[in-house]
CSV table of C-alpha atoms in Angstrom, one decimal:
chain,number,residue,atom,x,y,z
A,20,MET,CA,1.2,12.8,22.0
A,21,GLU,CA,1.2,9.0,22.6
A,22,LYS,CA,4.7,7.9,23.1
A,23,SER,CA,4.1,5.2,20.2
A,24,VAL,CA,3.2,8.2,17.8
A,25,GLU,CA,6.4,10.0,18.9
A,26,GLN,CA,8.4,7.2,18.2
A,27,LEU,CA,6.6,6.2,15.0
A,28,LEU,CA,7.5,9.7,13.4
A,29,GLU,CA,11.2,9.5,14.7
A,30,VAL,CA,11.6,5.9,12.9
A,31,LYS,CA,9.9,7.5,9.8
A,32,ARG,CA,12.5,10.6,10.1
A,33,LYS,CA,15.4,7.9,10.4
A,34,ILE,CA,14.2,6.0,7.4
A,35,ALA,CA,13.9,9.1,5.1
A,36,ALA,CA,17.5,10.1,6.3
A,37,ALA,CA,18.8,6.9,5.4
A,38,GLU,CA,17.1,6.9,2.0
A,39,ARG,CA,18.9,10.3,1.4
A,40,GLU,CA,22.2,9.0,2.7
A,41,ALA,CA,21.9,6.0,0.3
A,42,GLU,CA,20.6,8.5,-2.7
A,43,ARG,CA,17.4,6.6,-2.9
A,44,PRO,CA,14.1,8.2,-3.7
A,45,ASP,CA,11.8,9.3,-0.7
A,46,GLY,CA,9.3,6.7,0.4
A,47,SER,CA,11.2,3.9,-1.5
A,48,ALA,CA,11.5,1.9,1.7
A,49,THR,CA,8.3,1.1,3.3
A,50,LEU,CA,7.6,1.0,7.2
A,51,VAL,CA,5.9,-2.2,8.3
A,52,ALA,CA,5.0,-1.4,12.0
A,53,VAL,CA,5.2,-4.7,13.9
A,54,SER,CA,2.3,-5.1,16.3
A,55,LYS,CA,2.6,-8.3,17.5
A,56,THR,CA,1.6,-8.9,21.1
A,57,PHE,CA,0.2,-5.4,21.2
A,58,ASP,CA,-3.8,-5.1,21.4
A,59,ALA,CA,-6.0,-2.8,19.3
A,60,ASP,CA,-6.1,-0.2,21.8
A,61,ALA,CA,-2.1,0.1,21.6
A,62,ILE,CA,-2.4,0.0,17.9
A,63,HIS,CA,-5.3,2.4,17.4
A,64,PRO,CA,-2.8,5.8,18.0
A,65,VAL,CA,-0.3,4.6,15.1
A,66,LEU,CA,-3.2,4.1,13.0
A,67,GLU,CA,-4.7,7.6,13.5
A,68,ALA,CA,-1.4,8.9,13.1
A,69,GLY,CA,-1.4,7.5,9.5
A,70,GLN,CA,0.7,4.4,9.7
A,71,ARG,CA,-1.3,1.9,7.6
A,72,VAL,CA,1.1,-1.2,6.9
A,73,PHE,CA,1.8,-3.5,9.7
A,74,GLY,CA,3.1,-6.9,10.5
A,75,GLU,CA,1.8,-9.8,12.7
A,76,ASN,CA,3.7,-13.0,14.0
A,77,ARG,CA,0.8,-15.2,14.4
A,78,VAL,CA,-2.5,-15.9,12.2
A,79,GLN,CA,-4.4,-16.7,15.4
A,80,GLU,CA,-3.5,-13.6,17.1
A,81,ALA,CA,-4.0,-11.1,14.3
A,82,GLN,CA,-7.3,-12.8,13.6
A,83,GLY,CA,-8.5,-11.4,17.3
A,84,LYS,CA,-7.7,-7.9,16.6
A,85,TRP,CA,-7.3,-6.9,12.8
A,86,PRO,CA,-10.6,-7.8,11.1
A,87,ALA,CA,-12.3,-5.1,13.2
A,88,LEU,CA,-9.6,-2.5,12.6
A,89,LYS,CA,-9.6,-3.3,8.9
A,90,GLN,CA,-13.3,-2.5,9.1
A,91,GLU,CA,-12.5,1.1,10.7
A,92,PHE,CA,-9.5,1.6,8.5
A,93,PRO,CA,-9.9,-0.2,5.1
A,94,ASP,CA,-6.6,0.6,3.5
A,95,ILE,CA,-4.5,-1.1,6.0
A,96,GLU,CA,-2.1,-3.5,4.5
A,97,LEU,CA,-1.2,-6.4,6.9
A,98,HIS,CA,1.9,-8.4,6.7
A,99,LEU,CA,2.4,-12.0,8.2
A,100,ILE,CA,6.1,-12.0,9.2
A,101,GLY,CA,6.1,-15.1,11.3
A,102,PRO,CA,6.4,-18.8,10.4
A,103,LEU,CA,3.4,-20.3,8.6
A,104,GLN,CA,1.9,-23.8,9.5
A,105,SER,CA,0.4,-25.3,6.6
A,106,ASN,CA,-2.9,-26.1,8.2
A,107,LYS,CA,-3.2,-21.8,8.7
A,108,ALA,CA,-2.9,-21.4,5.1
A,109,LYS,CA,-6.7,-20.8,4.7
A,110,GLU,CA,-6.9,-18.1,7.4
A,111,ALA,CA,-3.7,-16.7,6.4
A,112,VAL,CA,-4.9,-16.0,2.7
A,113,ALA,CA,-8.4,-14.8,4.0
A,114,LEU,CA,-6.8,-12.1,6.4
A,115,PHE,CA,-3.4,-11.1,5.3
A,116,ASP,CA,-2.3,-8.8,2.3
A,117,VAL,CA,1.3,-9.9,2.2
A,118,ILE,CA,2.7,-13.1,3.3
A,119,GLU,CA,6.5,-13.1,3.8
A,120,THR,CA,7.4,-16.4,5.0
A,121,VAL,CA,7.0,-19.0,2.4
A,122,ASP,CA,10.0,-21.0,2.8
A,123,ARG,CA,8.9,-24.6,1.8
A,124,GLU,CA,7.0,-26.9,-0.9
A,125,LYS,CA,4.2,-27.6,1.4
A,126,ILE,CA,3.3,-24.0,2.3
A,127,ALA,CA,3.6,-23.1,-1.2
A,128,ALA,CA,1.1,-25.9,-2.5
A,129,GLU,CA,-1.4,-25.0,0.4
A,130,LEU,CA,-1.2,-21.4,-0.5
A,131,ALA,CA,-1.6,-22.1,-3.9
A,132,LYS,CA,-4.9,-24.1,-3.5
A,133,GLU,CA,-6.3,-21.2,-1.0
A,134,ILE,CA,-5.7,-18.7,-3.6
A,135,VAL,CA,-7.7,-20.4,-6.1
A,136,ARG,CA,-10.3,-21.3,-3.6
A,137,GLN,CA,-10.7,-18.1,-2.3
A,138,GLY,CA,-10.2,-15.9,-5.1
A,139,ARG,CA,-7.9,-13.9,-3.1
A,140,ALA,CA,-4.3,-13.4,-3.9
A,141,PRO,CA,-1.8,-12.0,-0.9
A,142,LYS,CA,1.6,-10.9,-2.1
A,143,LEU,CA,4.2,-13.5,-1.3
A,144,TYR,CA,7.7,-13.4,-0.2
A,145,VAL,CA,10.3,-16.2,0.1
A,146,GLN,CA,11.9,-16.3,3.4
A,147,VAL,CA,15.8,-17.0,3.4
A,148,ASN,CA,17.7,-18.1,6.2
A,149,THR,CA,20.8,-16.1,5.5
A,150,GLY,CA,22.7,-17.4,8.6
A,151,SER,CA,21.6,-21.3,8.0
A,152,GLU,CA,20.3,-21.1,11.6
A,153,PRO,CA,18.8,-24.4,12.5
A,154,GLN,CA,16.4,-22.9,15.0
A,155,LYS,CA,15.1,-20.3,12.3
A,156,ALA,CA,12.6,-20.6,9.6
A,157,GLY,CA,13.4,-19.9,6.0
A,158,ILE,CA,14.9,-21.8,3.1
A,159,GLU,CA,18.6,-22.1,2.7
A,160,PRO,CA,20.5,-19.5,0.8
A,161,ARG,CA,21.9,-21.8,-2.0
A,162,GLN,CA,18.2,-23.3,-2.5
A,163,ALA,CA,16.5,-19.9,-2.6
A,164,VAL,CA,16.5,-19.1,-6.3
A,165,GLU,CA,15.6,-22.7,-7.5
A,166,PHE,CA,12.8,-22.6,-4.9
A,167,VAL,CA,11.3,-19.2,-6.1
A,168,LYS,CA,11.3,-20.7,-9.8
A,169,ARG,CA,9.5,-23.8,-8.3
A,170,CYS,CA,6.9,-21.7,-6.6
A,171,ARG,CA,6.1,-20.0,-9.9
A,172,ASP,CA,6.4,-22.8,-12.5
A,173,VAL,CA,4.9,-25.7,-10.2
A,174,HIS,CA,2.5,-24.0,-8.0
A,175,ASN,CA,1.7,-20.7,-10.2
A,176,LEU,CA,2.5,-18.4,-7.4
A,177,ALA,CA,3.7,-14.9,-8.1
A,178,ILE,CA,6.5,-14.5,-5.6
A,179,GLU,CA,7.5,-10.7,-5.5
A,180,GLY,CA,10.0,-10.4,-3.0
A,181,LEU,CA,12.5,-12.0,-0.5
A,182,MET,CA,12.7,-11.7,3.4
A,183,CYS,CA,15.4,-12.4,6.0
A,184,ILE,CA,16.0,-12.2,9.7
A,185,PRO,CA,19.9,-11.9,10.3
A,186,PRO,CA,21.3,-13.8,13.0
A,187,ALA,CA,21.1,-11.6,16.3
A,188,GLU,CA,24.9,-11.5,17.0
A,189,GLU,CA,26.3,-10.9,13.6
A,190,ASN,CA,26.8,-8.0,11.4
A,191,PRO,CA,23.6,-7.5,9.4
A,192,GLY,CA,25.2,-5.9,6.5
A,193,PRO,CA,26.5,-9.5,4.8
A,194,HIS,CA,23.1,-10.9,5.1
A,195,PHE,CA,21.3,-7.9,3.6
A,196,ALA,CA,24.1,-8.1,0.6
A,197,LEU,CA,23.1,-11.7,0.2
A,198,LEU,CA,19.5,-11.3,0.0
A,199,GLU,CA,19.7,-8.4,-2.4
A,200,LYS,CA,22.0,-10.8,-4.6
A,201,LEU,CA,19.9,-13.6,-4.4
A,202,ALA,CA,16.5,-11.3,-5.1
A,203,ARG,CA,18.5,-10.3,-8.4
A,204,GLU,CA,19.2,-13.9,-9.4
A,205,ALA,CA,15.5,-14.7,-8.6
A,206,GLY,CA,14.4,-12.0,-10.5
A,207,VAL,CA,12.3,-10.2,-7.6
A,208,GLU,CA,12.2,-6.7,-6.8
A,209,LYS,CA,10.9,-6.7,-3.0
A,210,LEU,CA,13.4,-7.0,-0.1
A,211,SER,CA,12.1,-7.1,3.3
A,212,MET,CA,15.0,-6.7,5.6
A,213,GLY,CA,15.9,-4.6,8.8
A,214,MET,CA,14.3,-4.3,12.2
A,215,SER,CA,14.3,-2.2,15.1
A,216,GLY,CA,18.1,-2.2,15.5
A,217,ASP,CA,19.3,-2.2,12.1
A,218,TYR,CA,16.5,-0.7,9.6
A,219,ASP,CA,18.8,2.2,8.6
A,220,ILE,CA,21.6,-0.3,7.6
A,221,ALA,CA,19.0,-2.3,5.5
A,222,VAL,CA,17.7,0.8,3.9
A,223,ALA,CA,21.3,1.5,2.8
A,224,PHE,CA,21.5,-2.2,1.3
A,225,GLY,CA,18.4,-1.7,-0.7
A,226,ALA,CA,15.4,-3.0,1.4
A,227,THR,CA,12.0,-1.8,0.1
A,228,SER,CA,10.5,-2.8,3.5
A,229,VAL,CA,11.5,-2.8,7.1
A,230,ARG,CA,10.0,-4.2,10.1
A,231,VAL,CA,10.2,-2.2,13.1
A,232,GLY,CA,8.3,-3.1,16.3
A,233,SER,CA,9.8,-2.3,19.5
A,234,ALA,CA,11.1,1.3,18.5
A,235,ILE,CA,7.6,2.0,18.0
A,236,PHE,CA,5.4,0.4,20.3
A,237,GLY,CA,8.2,-0.2,23.2
A,238,ALA,CA,9.3,-3.3,24.8
A,239,ARG,CA,7.0,-6.3,24.6
């Protein structure tokens, strides 16, 4: 068995254990396998093993490998989990099924325009910079609820979730708790949080999807 497939099964086992521990229904936390920097050959065994939800950081990189894979496996759900430049909104709407990194007015406006133009509506999440880190994308926590409202009221966007990447050196628990609180206040149901080092903790805090890359595919 391919090492990536063994590791995929181990991650799924840990997610299931975390769901049970948190007294959540089986399958309530979706695994997003983060395949950024890995080519189609590396992704293929994981697809063959039944994984269908994947995350990519860059529009351009995803364009190079996913259209062909989507033809082969039509039920793939592809998430954009990296920062989105407004000049890539057209390509992002065309390729991705979920865009998790809506974080400013200009992006919201461009996505709204492309969704109408293309007649294709990816699911949308607002990225929250829970640690207020200057180098990191995401809207400030204190602005998040109002921004979700503006996305809906001004741009007619259906925001269905929030996403965060806690500071690497901090305990992720308070950040996950903050995101869950903001989601309740904003009236959204989906929570994308947790990565290779802390996805089990994220499940305990209510994550509906976890983004796991290196624990499946290995070091980049």
